[in-house]
Short mmCIF file of C-alpha atoms in Angstrom, two decimals:
data_model
loop_
_atom_site.label_atom_id
_atom_site.label_comp_id
_atom_site.label_asym_id
_atom_site.label_seq_id
_atom_site.Cartn_x
_atom_site.Cartn_y
_atom_site.Cartn_z
CA MET J 1053 0.06 0.02 -0.08
CA SER J 1054 1.31 3.42 -0.88
CA LEU J 1055 1.88 5.97 1.75
CA GLU J 1056 1.67 8.72 -0.60
CA SER J 1057 -0.92 11.40 0.35
CA PRO J 1058 -4.31 10.09 -0.49
CA GLU J 1059 -5.34 13.17 -2.58
CA ARG J 1060 -2.39 12.59 -4.88
CA GLN J 1061 -3.49 9.08 -5.87
CA SER J 1062 -6.05 7.99 -8.48
CA TRP J 1063 -8.37 5.69 -6.83
CA ASP J 1064 -10.70 3.10 -8.58
CA ALA J 1065 -13.12 3.16 -5.79
CA ILE J 1066 -13.64 5.64 -2.92
CA VAL J 1067 -15.75 3.79 -0.22
CA VAL J 1068 -17.50 6.01 2.39
CA GLY J 1069 -18.24 3.77 5.51
CA THR J 1070 -16.76 0.49 6.58
CA GLY J 1071 -19.91 -1.46 7.78
CA MET J 1072 -21.52 -4.54 6.28
CA GLY J 1073 -21.85 -2.64 2.87
CA GLY J 1074 -18.88 -0.65 2.56
CA ALA J 1075 -16.26 -3.13 3.85
CA THR J 1076 -17.74 -6.02 2.03
CA ILE J 1077 -17.83 -4.30 -1.34
CA GLY J 1078 -14.50 -2.71 -0.81
CA HIS J 1079 -12.86 -5.97 0.12
CA ALA J 1080 -14.44 -7.70 -3.02
CA LEU J 1081 -13.07 -4.94 -5.26
CA ALA J 1082 -9.61 -4.75 -3.70
CA ALA J 1083 -9.29 -8.49 -4.04
CA ARG J 1084 -9.78 -8.01 -7.82
CA GLY J 1085 -6.97 -5.58 -8.03
CA TRP J 1086 -8.94 -2.34 -7.64
CA ARG J 1087 -7.22 0.70 -6.03
CA VAL J 1088 -9.68 1.17 -2.93
CA VAL J 1089 -9.68 3.77 -0.26
CA PHE J 1090 -12.01 3.58 2.69
CA CYS J 1091 -13.19 6.87 4.41
CA GLU J 1092 -14.29 6.00 7.97
CA GLN J 1093 -15.71 8.66 10.21
CA GLY J 1094 -14.78 6.85 13.36
CA ALA J 1095 -11.70 5.39 14.85
CA ALA J 1096 -9.69 2.34 13.45
CA HIS J 1097 -9.83 0.43 16.83
CA SER J 1098 -6.66 -1.31 15.77
CA ASP J 1099 -4.97 -0.48 19.13
CA ALA J 1100 -6.44 -2.55 21.93
CA ASN J 1101 -4.91 -0.18 24.47
CA SER J 1102 -7.02 2.81 23.13
CA ALA J 1103 -10.23 0.89 22.05
CA LEU J 1104 -12.82 0.16 24.82
CA LEU J 1105 -13.44 -3.53 24.52
CA GLY J 1106 -15.91 -5.90 26.17
CA GLU J 1107 -17.97 -3.44 27.88
CA TYR J 1108 -20.54 -0.59 27.36
CA PRO J 1109 -18.88 2.88 27.59
CA GLU J 1110 -21.90 4.16 29.55
CA MET J 1111 -20.82 2.26 32.56
CA ALA J 1112 -17.75 4.49 32.74
CA PHE J 1113 -19.77 7.63 32.57
CA GLU J 1114 -19.91 9.91 35.58
CA GLY J 1115 -23.62 10.71 36.14
CA PRO J 1116 -26.42 9.19 34.15
CA LYS J 1117 -25.62 6.10 32.18
CA VAL J 1118 -27.03 7.57 28.91
CA ALA J 1119 -25.19 8.29 25.76
CA ARG J 1120 -24.58 12.02 25.35
CA PRO J 1121 -22.26 14.36 23.37
CA ASP J 1122 -20.12 15.36 26.32
CA GLN J 1123 -18.90 11.70 26.50
CA ALA J 1124 -17.78 11.73 22.91
CA ALA J 1125 -14.22 10.45 23.80
CA LEU J 1126 -15.44 7.32 25.53
CA LEU J 1127 -18.18 6.63 22.95
CA SER J 1128 -15.63 6.93 20.04
CA ARG J 1129 -13.34 4.49 21.79
CA ALA J 1130 -16.19 2.03 21.92
CA GLY J 1131 -17.04 2.29 18.24
CA ARG J 1132 -20.13 4.31 18.87
CA ALA J 1133 -21.65 7.37 17.13
CA ILE J 1134 -21.17 10.61 18.91
CA GLU J 1135 -23.38 13.05 16.94
CA PRO J 1136 -26.86 13.67 18.37
CA ILE J 1137 -29.99 13.40 16.25
CA GLU J 1138 -32.95 15.65 16.70
CA ASP J 1139 -36.32 13.74 16.65
CA ARG J 1140 -39.13 15.92 15.45
CA SER J 1141 -41.71 13.19 15.27
CA GLY J 1142 -43.81 14.19 18.21
CA PRO J 1143 -45.13 17.42 19.74
CA ARG J 1144 -41.95 17.86 21.67
CA PRO J 1145 -38.56 17.67 19.92
CA ASP J 1146 -36.00 15.33 21.52
CA ARG J 1147 -32.31 15.13 20.98
CA PHE J 1148 -30.34 11.93 21.56
CA VAL J 1149 -27.13 10.22 20.46
CA PRO J 1150 -28.16 7.09 18.53
CA PHE J 1151 -26.93 3.67 19.49
CA ILE J 1152 -25.24 2.82 16.13
CA GLY J 1153 -21.71 2.22 15.12
CA ALA J 1154 -19.07 4.67 14.09
CA GLY J 1155 -15.65 3.21 13.48
CA ALA J 1156 -14.02 0.27 11.77
CA GLY J 1157 -16.83 -2.22 11.05
CA GLY J 1158 -19.59 0.43 11.51
CA SER J 1159 -22.56 -0.97 13.41
CA SER J 1160 -21.48 -4.58 12.58
CA ALA J 1161 -18.82 -4.03 15.36
CA LEU J 1162 -21.64 -3.83 17.75
CA TYR J 1163 -24.22 -6.26 16.24
CA GLY J 1164 -25.47 -9.40 17.86
CA MET J 1165 -24.11 -11.43 14.73
CA ALA J 1166 -27.55 -12.82 13.67
CA LEU J 1167 -27.28 -13.18 9.85
CA GLU J 1168 -30.59 -14.19 8.41
CA ARG J 1169 -31.75 -14.22 4.82
CA PHE J 1170 -34.98 -12.47 3.78
CA PHE J 1171 -37.72 -14.75 2.64
CA PRO J 1172 -38.66 -14.95 -1.18
CA GLU J 1173 -41.94 -13.29 -0.16
CA ASP J 1174 -39.99 -10.24 1.06
CA PHE J 1175 -39.15 -9.53 -2.47
CA GLU J 1176 -42.88 -9.24 -3.43
CA PRO J 1177 -43.75 -6.84 -0.59
CA ALA J 1178 -47.10 -5.63 -1.91
CA ARG J 1179 -48.31 -9.18 -2.36
CA LYS J 1180 -47.25 -9.77 1.15
CA HIS J 1181 -49.04 -6.73 2.43
CA PRO J 1182 -52.30 -6.51 0.29
CA GLU J 1183 -53.88 -4.08 2.72
CA ALA J 1184 -50.89 -1.71 3.29
CA GLY J 1185 -53.05 1.43 2.63
CA ASP J 1186 -51.16 4.57 1.70
CA SER J 1187 -47.76 3.10 2.21
CA SER J 1188 -45.27 3.60 -0.71
CA LEU J 1189 -44.49 -0.07 -0.62
CA PRO J 1190 -43.56 -1.33 -4.13
CA ALA J 1191 -45.07 -4.31 -5.81
CA LEU J 1192 -41.67 -5.92 -6.24
CA TRP J 1193 -37.99 -5.28 -5.38
CA PRO J 1194 -36.02 -4.73 -8.74
CA ILE J 1195 -34.16 -7.97 -8.00
CA SER J 1196 -35.71 -11.35 -6.85
CA TYR J 1197 -34.68 -13.74 -4.14
CA GLN J 1198 -33.15 -16.04 -6.91
CA ASP J 1199 -30.92 -13.09 -8.02
CA LEU J 1200 -29.63 -12.68 -4.51
CA ALA J 1201 -29.50 -16.32 -3.52
CA PRO J 1202 -25.92 -17.09 -4.75
CA TYR J 1203 -24.71 -13.91 -3.09
CA TYR J 1204 -26.48 -14.94 0.22
CA SER J 1205 -24.50 -18.20 0.11
CA ALA J 1206 -21.22 -16.39 -0.57
CA ALA J 1207 -21.77 -13.97 2.22
CA GLU J 1208 -22.66 -16.72 4.74
CA THR J 1209 -19.33 -18.37 3.79
CA LEU J 1210 -17.44 -15.09 3.89
CA TYR J 1211 -18.80 -14.22 7.38
CA GLY J 1212 -18.43 -17.82 8.79
CA VAL J 1213 -22.20 -18.03 9.56
CA ARG J 1214 -22.91 -21.02 12.01
CA GLY J 1215 -26.23 -22.27 13.09
CA GLY J 1216 -29.34 -24.33 12.23
CA ARG J 1217 -31.69 -24.27 9.21
CA ASP J 1218 -35.20 -22.77 9.60
CA PRO J 1219 -37.60 -25.53 8.50
CA LEU J 1220 -39.96 -22.86 6.94
CA ARG J 1221 -37.26 -21.73 4.44
CA PRO J 1222 -37.51 -22.62 0.85
CA SER J 1223 -35.73 -25.84 -0.31
CA GLU J 1224 -33.07 -23.83 -2.23
CA ASP J 1225 -31.94 -22.23 1.07
CA PRO J 1226 -29.52 -24.88 2.53
CA GLY J 1227 -28.96 -23.08 5.77
CA PRO J 1228 -25.52 -22.51 7.35
CA ALA J 1229 -22.84 -25.04 6.25
CA GLU J 1230 -21.42 -25.31 9.77
CA ALA J 1231 -23.44 -26.09 12.99
CA ALA J 1232 -23.32 -24.02 16.09
CA PRO J 1233 -22.69 -25.45 19.62
CA PRO J 1234 -25.71 -27.06 21.30
CA LEU J 1235 -28.27 -24.82 22.87
CA SER J 1236 -27.82 -23.73 26.37
CA ALA J 1237 -30.11 -25.23 29.01
CA ALA J 1238 -32.46 -22.09 29.05
CA ASN J 1239 -32.82 -21.97 25.36
CA GLN J 1240 -33.24 -25.73 25.08
CA GLU J 1241 -36.12 -25.38 27.51
CA LEU J 1242 -37.76 -22.68 25.30
CA HIS J 1243 -37.01 -24.68 22.24
CA ASP J 1244 -38.83 -27.75 23.60
CA TYR J 1245 -41.87 -25.71 24.78
CA LEU J 1246 -42.20 -23.97 21.40
CA ALA J 1247 -41.96 -27.27 19.50
CA GLY J 1248 -44.63 -28.68 21.84
CA GLN J 1249 -46.94 -25.85 20.71
CA GLY J 1250 -46.52 -26.90 17.18
CA LEU J 1251 -43.97 -24.23 16.19
CA THR J 1252 -40.71 -24.79 14.36
CA PRO J 1253 -37.80 -23.17 16.45
CA TYR J 1254 -34.33 -23.43 15.00
CA ARG J 1255 -30.65 -22.46 15.99
CA LEU J 1256 -30.24 -18.73 14.88
CA PRO J 1257 -27.56 -18.43 12.29
CA ALA J 1258 -24.69 -16.22 13.66
CA ALA J 1259 -21.37 -14.85 12.34
CA CYS J 1260 -19.71 -16.08 15.56
CA ARG J 1261 -16.65 -18.10 16.26
CA PHE J 1262 -18.11 -19.37 19.55
CA VAL J 1263 -14.79 -19.30 21.57
CA VAL J 1264 -14.76 -20.39 25.10
CA GLY J 1265 -16.47 -17.87 27.30
CA CYS J 1266 -18.22 -16.08 24.42
CA ARG J 1267 -20.89 -13.80 25.83
CA GLY J 1268 -22.09 -12.42 22.47
CA CYS J 1269 -20.70 -8.78 22.97
CA GLN J 1270 -24.01 -7.38 21.67
CA GLY J 1271 -23.85 -3.63 21.86
CA TYR J 1272 -19.99 -3.26 22.41
CA LEU J 1273 -16.68 -4.20 20.84
CA CYS J 1274 -15.63 -7.80 21.15
CA SER J 1275 -12.67 -8.47 23.35
CA LYS J 1276 -12.14 -12.16 22.24
CA VAL J 1277 -11.86 -11.76 18.40
CA CYS J 1278 -15.02 -13.94 18.33
CA LYS J 1279 -17.36 -11.59 16.44
CA ASN J 1280 -17.11 -11.90 12.64
CA ASP J 1281 -17.92 -8.28 11.87
CA SER J 1282 -17.07 -6.42 8.62
CA ALA J 1283 -13.80 -4.98 10.16
CA GLN J 1284 -12.49 -8.51 10.99
CA VAL J 1285 -13.75 -10.34 7.95
CA CYS J 1286 -13.30 -7.68 5.14
CA LEU J 1287 -11.78 -4.42 6.11
CA GLY J 1288 -8.65 -5.73 7.66
CA PRO J 1289 -7.96 -8.22 4.85
CA ALA J 1290 -8.61 -5.47 2.28
CA VAL J 1291 -5.96 -3.21 3.78
CA ARG J 1292 -3.51 -6.01 4.85
CA ASP J 1293 -3.60 -8.33 1.89
CA HIS J 1294 -5.02 -6.43 -1.06
CA GLY J 1295 -3.48 -2.89 -0.83
CA ALA J 1296 -6.58 -0.89 0.17
CA ARG J 1297 -6.09 2.11 2.35
CA LEU J 1298 -8.11 3.09 5.37
CA LEU J 1299 -8.54 6.77 6.32
CA SER J 1300 -10.04 6.71 9.77
CA ASP J 1301 -11.33 9.67 11.56
CA CYS J 1302 -12.19 10.96 8.08
CA ARG J 1303 -15.33 12.94 7.82
CA VAL J 1304 -16.88 13.25 4.29
CA THR J 1305 -18.50 16.66 4.16
CA ARG J 1306 -19.76 16.88 0.59
CA LEU J 1307 -19.71 15.39 -2.89
CA ASP J 1308 -18.99 17.66 -5.77
CA THR J 1309 -20.25 16.86 -9.22
CA GLN J 1310 -19.48 17.79 -12.80
CA ASN J 1311 -20.97 16.43 -16.07
CA GLY J 1312 -23.18 13.99 -14.43
CA ARG J 1313 -20.47 12.39 -12.21
CA VAL J 1314 -19.13 12.79 -8.70
CA ALA J 1315 -15.88 14.62 -9.50
CA ALA J 1316 -14.57 14.99 -5.96
CA VAL J 1317 -15.21 13.74 -2.38
CA GLU J 1318 -14.49 16.48 0.13
CA CYS J 1319 -13.38 15.42 3.58
CA THR J 1320 -11.68 16.61 6.74
CA TRP J 1321 -8.89 14.25 7.77
CA GLU J 1322 -6.04 14.66 10.33
CA GLY J 1323 -7.17 18.27 10.99
CA ARG J 1324 -7.07 19.45 7.44
CA SER J 1325 -9.23 19.48 4.32
CA LEU J 1326 -8.79 16.63 1.96
CA THR J 1327 -10.10 16.16 -1.61
CA LEU J 1328 -10.29 12.63 -3.00
CA THR J 1329 -10.84 11.70 -6.62
CA GLY J 1330 -11.79 8.29 -8.11
CA GLN J 1331 -13.57 6.48 -10.85
CA ILE J 1332 -16.32 5.16 -8.62
CA VAL J 1333 -17.75 6.64 -5.38
CA ILE J 1334 -19.53 4.20 -3.09
CA LEU J 1335 -21.67 5.44 -0.24
CA ALA J 1336 -22.06 3.05 2.66
CA ALA J 1337 -22.31 5.37 5.71
CA GLY J 1338 -25.53 4.02 6.88
CA ALA J 1339 -29.28 4.88 6.12
CA LEU J 1340 -29.11 8.02 8.22
CA ALA J 1341 -25.66 9.52 7.10
CA SER J 1342 -25.76 8.46 3.39
CA PRO J 1343 -28.90 10.50 2.64
CA ALA J 1344 -27.87 13.33 4.82
CA LEU J 1345 -24.65 13.69 2.81
CA LEU J 1346 -26.58 13.61 -0.43
CA LEU J 1347 -29.10 16.15 0.71
CA GLY J 1348 -26.28 18.44 2.10
CA SER J 1349 -24.31 18.31 -1.18
CA VAL J 1350 -26.36 21.10 -2.83
CA SER J 1351 -25.07 23.04 -5.80
CA ALA J 1352 -26.45 25.33 -8.45
CA ASP J 1353 -27.07 22.15 -10.65
CA CYS J 1354 -28.62 20.25 -7.70
CA PRO J 1355 -30.43 22.66 -5.42
CA ASN J 1356 -32.30 19.83 -3.68
CA GLY J 1357 -29.27 17.63 -3.14
CA LEU J 1358 -27.64 14.96 -5.19
CA ALA J 1359 -29.56 12.16 -6.78
CA ASN J 1360 -32.76 13.76 -5.50
CA GLY J 1361 -34.69 14.48 -8.76
CA SER J 1362 -37.42 12.04 -7.44
CA ASP J 1363 -37.53 13.92 -4.04
CA GLN J 1364 -37.03 10.44 -2.43
CA VAL J 1365 -33.67 10.83 -0.88
CA GLY J 1366 -34.09 10.61 2.93
CA ARG J 1367 -37.81 9.42 2.59
CA ASN J 1368 -39.31 6.04 3.26
CA LEU J 1369 -37.31 5.50 6.36
CA MET J 1370 -37.90 2.26 8.18
CA ARG J 1371 -36.42 0.79 11.38
CA HIS J 1372 -38.31 -2.24 12.34
CA LEU J 1373 -40.69 -2.36 15.40
CA VAL J 1374 -38.91 -4.28 18.02
CA ASP J 1375 -40.26 -5.26 21.45
CA LEU J 1376 -38.53 -7.34 24.11
CA TYR J 1377 -40.01 -10.22 26.31
CA ALA J 1378 -38.20 -11.15 29.44
CA LEU J 1379 -38.99 -14.84 30.10
CA THR J 1380 -38.32 -16.85 33.22
CA PRO J 1381 -37.33 -20.40 32.38
CA GLN J 1382 -36.53 -22.89 35.09
CA ALA J 1383 -32.91 -23.00 33.88
CA ALA J 1384 -31.58 -19.43 34.29
CA PRO J 1385 -29.04 -18.35 31.62
CA GLY J 1386 -25.47 -18.71 32.76
CA GLU J 1387 -23.25 -15.68 33.15
CA ASP J 1388 -20.62 -16.98 30.71
CA GLU J 1389 -23.04 -17.95 27.99
CA ASN J 1390 -24.21 -16.19 24.90
CA PRO J 1391 -27.93 -16.67 25.09
CA LYS J 1392 -28.70 -15.40 21.48
CA GLU J 1393 -29.39 -18.73 20.25
CA LEU J 1394 -33.03 -19.48 19.11
CA ALA J 1395 -35.51 -18.19 16.59
CA PHE J 1396 -38.80 -19.08 14.90
CA ASN J 1397 -40.77 -17.59 11.99
CA ASP J 1398 -44.14 -19.30 12.30
CA LEU J 1399 -45.84 -15.86 12.68
CA TYR J 1400 -43.67 -14.21 9.96
CA LEU J 1401 -45.88 -15.28 7.11
CA ASP J 1402 -49.03 -15.93 9.15
CA SER J 1403 -52.13 -16.66 7.07
CA ASN J 1404 -54.06 -14.18 9.12
CA GLY J 1405 -51.67 -11.48 8.23
CA PRO J 1406 -47.86 -11.30 8.29
CA LEU J 1407 -46.41 -10.57 11.69
CA GLY J 1408 -42.84 -10.89 12.68
CA THR J 1409 -39.85 -12.99 13.39
CA VAL J 1410 -39.03 -14.00 17.03
CA GLN J 1411 -35.50 -14.51 18.26
CA SER J 1412 -33.31 -14.60 21.32
CA PHE J 1413 -32.17 -11.02 22.03
CA GLY J 1414 -28.95 -11.87 23.88
CA ARG J 1415 -28.02 -10.04 27.05
CA LEU J 1416 -29.60 -6.79 28.05
CA PRO J 1417 -27.39 -3.85 29.04
CA PRO J 1418 -26.65 -3.49 32.75
CA ALA J 1419 -29.50 -2.33 34.92
CA PRO J 1420 -28.18 1.11 35.55
CA MET J 1421 -28.23 1.74 31.73
CA ILE J 1422 -31.74 0.50 31.39
CA VAL J 1423 -33.02 2.55 34.37
CA ASP J 1424 -31.23 5.71 33.38
CA ALA J 1425 -32.54 5.35 29.75
CA PHE J 1426 -36.08 4.76 30.85
CA ILE J 1427 -36.06 7.90 33.06
CA ASP J 1428 -34.38 9.95 30.31
CA GLU J 1429 -37.03 8.70 27.82
CA LEU J 1430 -39.93 9.71 30.18
CA ARG J 1431 -38.44 13.20 30.38
CA SER J 1432 -37.96 13.43 26.64
CA ALA J 1433 -41.60 12.41 26.32
CA GLY J 1434 -42.73 15.36 28.37
CA LYS J 1435 -43.62 13.22 31.40
CA SER J 1436 -43.54 15.13 34.71
CA LEU J 1437 -40.73 13.56 36.70
CA PRO J 1438 -39.08 15.69 39.34
CA ALA J 1439 -35.25 15.16 39.76
CA ALA J 1440 -35.88 14.20 43.33
CA VAL J 1441 -38.23 11.31 42.34
CA ALA J 1442 -35.80 10.22 39.69
CA GLY J 1443 -33.07 10.17 42.21
CA LEU J 1444 -35.11 8.08 44.54
CA ALA J 1445 -36.17 5.71 41.62
CA LYS J 1446 -32.85 4.75 40.42
CA PRO J 1447 -31.39 3.03 43.51
CA ILE J 1448 -34.64 1.19 44.02
CA LEU J 1449 -35.11 0.15 40.40
CA ARG J 1450 -31.57 -0.81 39.53
CA PRO J 1451 -31.15 -3.94 41.89
CA VAL J 1452 -34.65 -5.09 41.27
CA LEU J 1453 -34.39 -5.01 37.51
CA GLY J 1454 -30.86 -6.34 37.78
CA GLN J 1455 -32.00 -9.45 39.65
CA LYS J 1456 -35.07 -9.92 37.28
CA PHE J 1457 -33.10 -9.77 34.10
CA ALA J 1458 -30.20 -11.81 35.51
CA CYS J 1459 -32.66 -14.83 35.68
CA SER J 1460 -34.38 -13.96 32.41
CA LEU J 1461 -34.13 -15.12 28.86
CA ILE J 1462 -34.63 -12.09 26.66
CA VAL J 1463 -36.55 -12.65 23.39
CA ALA J 1464 -37.20 -10.05 20.84
CA GLY J 1465 -40.29 -9.74 18.49
CA ILE J 1466 -39.23 -7.92 15.26
CA LEU J 1467 -42.06 -6.72 13.17
CA GLU J 1468 -41.64 -5.36 9.58
CA ASP J 1469 -42.62 -1.62 9.30
CA LEU J 1470 -43.74 -0.41 5.87
CA PRO J 1471 -42.36 2.70 4.05
CA HIS J 1472 -44.00 6.07 4.01
CA PRO J 1473 -42.54 9.12 2.42
CA SER J 1474 -43.42 11.19 5.51
CA ASN J 1475 -41.08 9.06 7.62
CA ARG J 1476 -37.61 10.52 6.77
CA VAL J 1477 -34.29 11.90 7.76
CA ARG J 1478 -33.01 15.18 6.63
CA PRO J 1479 -29.93 17.41 7.39
CA GLY J 1480 -30.31 20.10 10.02
CA SER J 1481 -28.06 22.89 11.18
CA ASP J 1482 -27.02 20.88 14.23
CA GLY J 1483 -27.15 17.32 12.78
CA PRO J 1484 -29.72 14.95 11.21
CA ILE J 1485 -33.32 15.42 11.85
CA LEU J 1486 -35.65 12.38 12.27
CA GLU J 1487 -39.30 12.31 11.53
CA TYR J 1488 -40.89 8.81 12.00
CA ARG J 1489 -44.35 7.83 13.11
CA ILE J 1490 -45.87 4.29 13.36
CA GLN J 1491 -48.74 4.30 10.80
CA PRO J 1492 -52.15 2.76 11.51
CA TYR J 1493 -51.58 -0.47 9.45
CA ASP J 1494 -48.36 -1.31 11.35
CA ALA J 1495 -49.90 -0.24 14.67
CA ALA J 1496 -52.55 -2.73 14.26
CA ARG J 1497 -50.13 -5.51 13.32
CA LEU J 1498 -47.98 -4.57 16.31
CA ALA J 1499 -50.95 -4.89 18.69
CA LEU J 1500 -51.82 -8.33 17.24
CA PHE J 1501 -48.14 -9.50 17.36
CA ARG J 1502 -47.94 -8.52 21.10
CA ASP J 1503 -51.17 -10.29 21.83
CA ARG J 1504 -49.99 -13.54 20.17
CA LEU J 1505 -46.51 -13.50 21.91
CA THR J 1506 -47.93 -12.46 25.26
CA ALA J 1507 -50.27 -15.43 25.12
CA LEU J 1508 -47.51 -17.86 23.86
CA PHE J 1509 -45.05 -16.88 26.49
CA LYS J 1510 -47.58 -16.97 29.49
CA PRO J 1511 -46.01 -20.02 31.01
CA PHE J 1512 -42.75 -18.18 31.30
CA GLU J 1513 -44.15 -15.24 33.28
CA ALA J 1514 -43.24 -13.03 30.41
CA MET J 1515 -42.55 -9.31 31.06
CA LEU J 1516 -43.20 -7.22 27.99
CA LEU J 1517 -40.67 -4.33 27.45
CA LYS J 1518 -42.32 -2.08 24.81
CA GLN J 1519 -39.73 -0.61 22.74
CA ALA J 1520 -41.32 -0.53 19.28
CA ALA J 1521 -42.53 3.03 19.57
CA ASN J 1522 -39.26 4.36 20.81
CA ASN J 1523 -37.44 6.17 18.05
CA GLN J 1524 -34.10 5.90 19.67
CA ARG J 1525 -34.11 2.20 18.51
CA LEU J 1526 -32.49 2.72 15.10
CA ALA J 1527 -30.34 -0.40 14.84
CA HIS J 1528 -32.23 -1.65 11.73
CA VAL J 1529 -32.84 1.68 10.04
CA CYS J 1530 -33.17 1.32 6.20
CA GLY J 1531 -34.83 2.59 3.12
CA THR J 1532 -33.76 6.22 2.73
CA CYS J 1533 -32.27 5.82 -0.84
CA ARG J 1534 -34.39 3.06 -2.21
CA PHE J 1535 -33.63 1.28 -5.45
CA GLY J 1536 -36.02 0.64 -8.23
CA GLU J 1537 -36.59 0.62 -12.00
CA ASP J 1538 -38.43 3.99 -12.00
CA PRO J 1539 -36.37 7.20 -11.53
CA ALA J 1540 -39.50 9.05 -10.61
CA THR J 1541 -40.06 6.84 -7.49
CA SER J 1542 -36.55 5.61 -6.51
CA VAL J 1543 -33.04 6.98 -5.98
CA LEU J 1544 -30.97 4.12 -7.36
CA ASP J 1545 -31.28 1.69 -10.21
CA PRO J 1546 -31.33 -1.99 -9.93
CA ASN J 1547 -27.50 -2.13 -9.55
CA ASN J 1548 -27.55 0.35 -6.76
CA LYS J 1549 -26.25 3.15 -8.96
CA ALA J 1550 -27.74 6.68 -8.57
CA HIS J 1551 -30.20 7.25 -11.52
CA GLU J 1552 -28.83 10.73 -12.00
CA LEU J 1553 -25.02 10.12 -11.63
CA ASP J 1554 -22.98 7.79 -13.59
CA ASN J 1555 -20.36 6.83 -10.88
CA LEU J 1556 -22.26 7.00 -7.54
CA TYR J 1557 -23.40 3.86 -5.84
CA VAL J 1558 -25.12 3.32 -2.45
CA VAL J 1559 -24.80 -0.09 -0.82
CA ASP J 1560 -25.82 0.29 2.83
CA SER J 1561 -29.25 -0.45 3.98
CA SER J 1562 -30.52 2.75 2.53
CA PHE J 1563 -31.28 0.82 -0.77
CA PHE J 1564 -34.04 -1.21 0.77
CA PRO J 1565 -37.50 -0.61 -0.83
CA SER J 1566 -39.06 -2.55 2.12
CA SER J 1567 -37.63 -3.51 5.34
CA GLY J 1568 -38.30 -7.19 5.33
CA GLY J 1569 -38.76 -8.35 8.77
CA THR J 1570 -35.64 -9.71 10.08
CA ASN J 1571 -32.08 -8.68 10.66
CA PRO J 1572 -30.71 -6.80 7.54
CA SER J 1573 -26.95 -7.36 7.84
CA LEU J 1574 -26.76 -10.43 5.68
CA THR J 1575 -28.99 -8.93 2.89
CA ILE J 1576 -26.59 -5.79 2.83
CA ALA J 1577 -23.43 -8.00 2.67
CA ALA J 1578 -24.98 -10.24 -0.06
CA ASN J 1579 -26.12 -7.23 -2.19
CA ALA J 1580 -22.68 -5.62 -1.76
CA LEU J 1581 -21.19 -8.80 -3.30
CA ARG J 1582 -23.64 -8.55 -6.16
CA VAL J 1583 -22.83 -4.91 -6.86
CA ALA J 1584 -19.10 -5.69 -6.69
CA ASP J 1585 -19.72 -8.35 -9.49
CA HIS J 1586 -21.62 -5.81 -11.59
CA LEU J 1587 -18.73 -3.18 -11.21
CA SER J 1588 -16.16 -5.75 -12.06
CA ASN J 1589 -17.96 -6.97 -15.14
CA SER J 1590 -19.02 -3.48 -16.42
#
């Protein structure tokens, strides 16, 4: 790899972001001999002495255990975003620091490693949701399940996915090639109960090495090199083995265009301005940052932002509606176990209306974080909660919830939310602005989903932790630069190239025209491999 100043080099591909989309496509292109440079807004996390591994940074905060801008240094060391978002969805604006990744690997460095395929039905969303009302749900994705199937297999191999096969999957989906370790006692108890109810639970596919003592490291950087995230699997090898270059702590500020192409990528890096030029520019900064960058790159030729002739950039934001259920099995989860092991999809394509996938959530954050976040959210919602009351509540709730959750198996109900143009992200003077409201069709499905799961989990004394309406839960955000055949209703073409620019591609979850109903990471990675093939063969 040349150590020449990056602006003096001619790059084949400039990749903005190193999450599942950016690192995967960058690695694929670099392995083919492309000259690739990665622009990563966060830290490289290559130095274990400076990175915060194996724990939540909030636990080191003085004061409330809630992410906030004045703790930017700790958040950055832990691979976390540091910039606040303003939520203008309700009557009272709220500002919060989103729980998403910023650093090598993006949000995959924090993920719970569940890598699930979408179902074939997810590529025909209007047929799946015939009563979707005024949603902007398209009839079809511009690609089919069959188009993506070989790339799903390649991504599963690349990320070392291990687990069981969902019996409800189509026959052409073979499931992971390698099995995961046996279920823990608590998950085996839940598995046997669900099977006894006529359901079809299976071992959740995970990009995990399952080293001794693996705890899952969901929500924080892994300390055991057990998590197969995009930094470990793709970014590191791209730089180490294939000559790619990583510019960490590099903030891309705008894209300059000329003659229908991105002519320059403007950045700040190492305290100075930096201008990069390349043949292809690939955005993979996430479904919040990528549209914000496009909308912020205004010019005389593009007064509404880049690639935005359809007025769809930033719109159709989806994030999945996720609730948690704390179950109390007879066999409590062990402290040194990774309890994120089980899933079932019997309600996913329910004949009475599609509901959601259900899977083990993994470990909850420590009780102080949960309590402090709950109190902070009450205040953000305008609830009257005097400081004295909050101060008394915390020492009471922390040990009670800590004991409860230590004996609980946490299960997540993940419900697909449909796209609406009014649900969006847009740039503001002090950071991104979020506008997202649950629409009536989704609200009705959510209520039914809760009823079904509450009844199903009744023998386990389930505690429902309602999170679906909380806009701070943005782990699965997608849809803000959708792809499609029609430039009037989409931002990208079927190969993820911007309709209006010859050399701009977007490969993070922004491209989703519907959110599916399960974890998006594998679909992002598979599509990145598909686009890499397209670029290499063009």
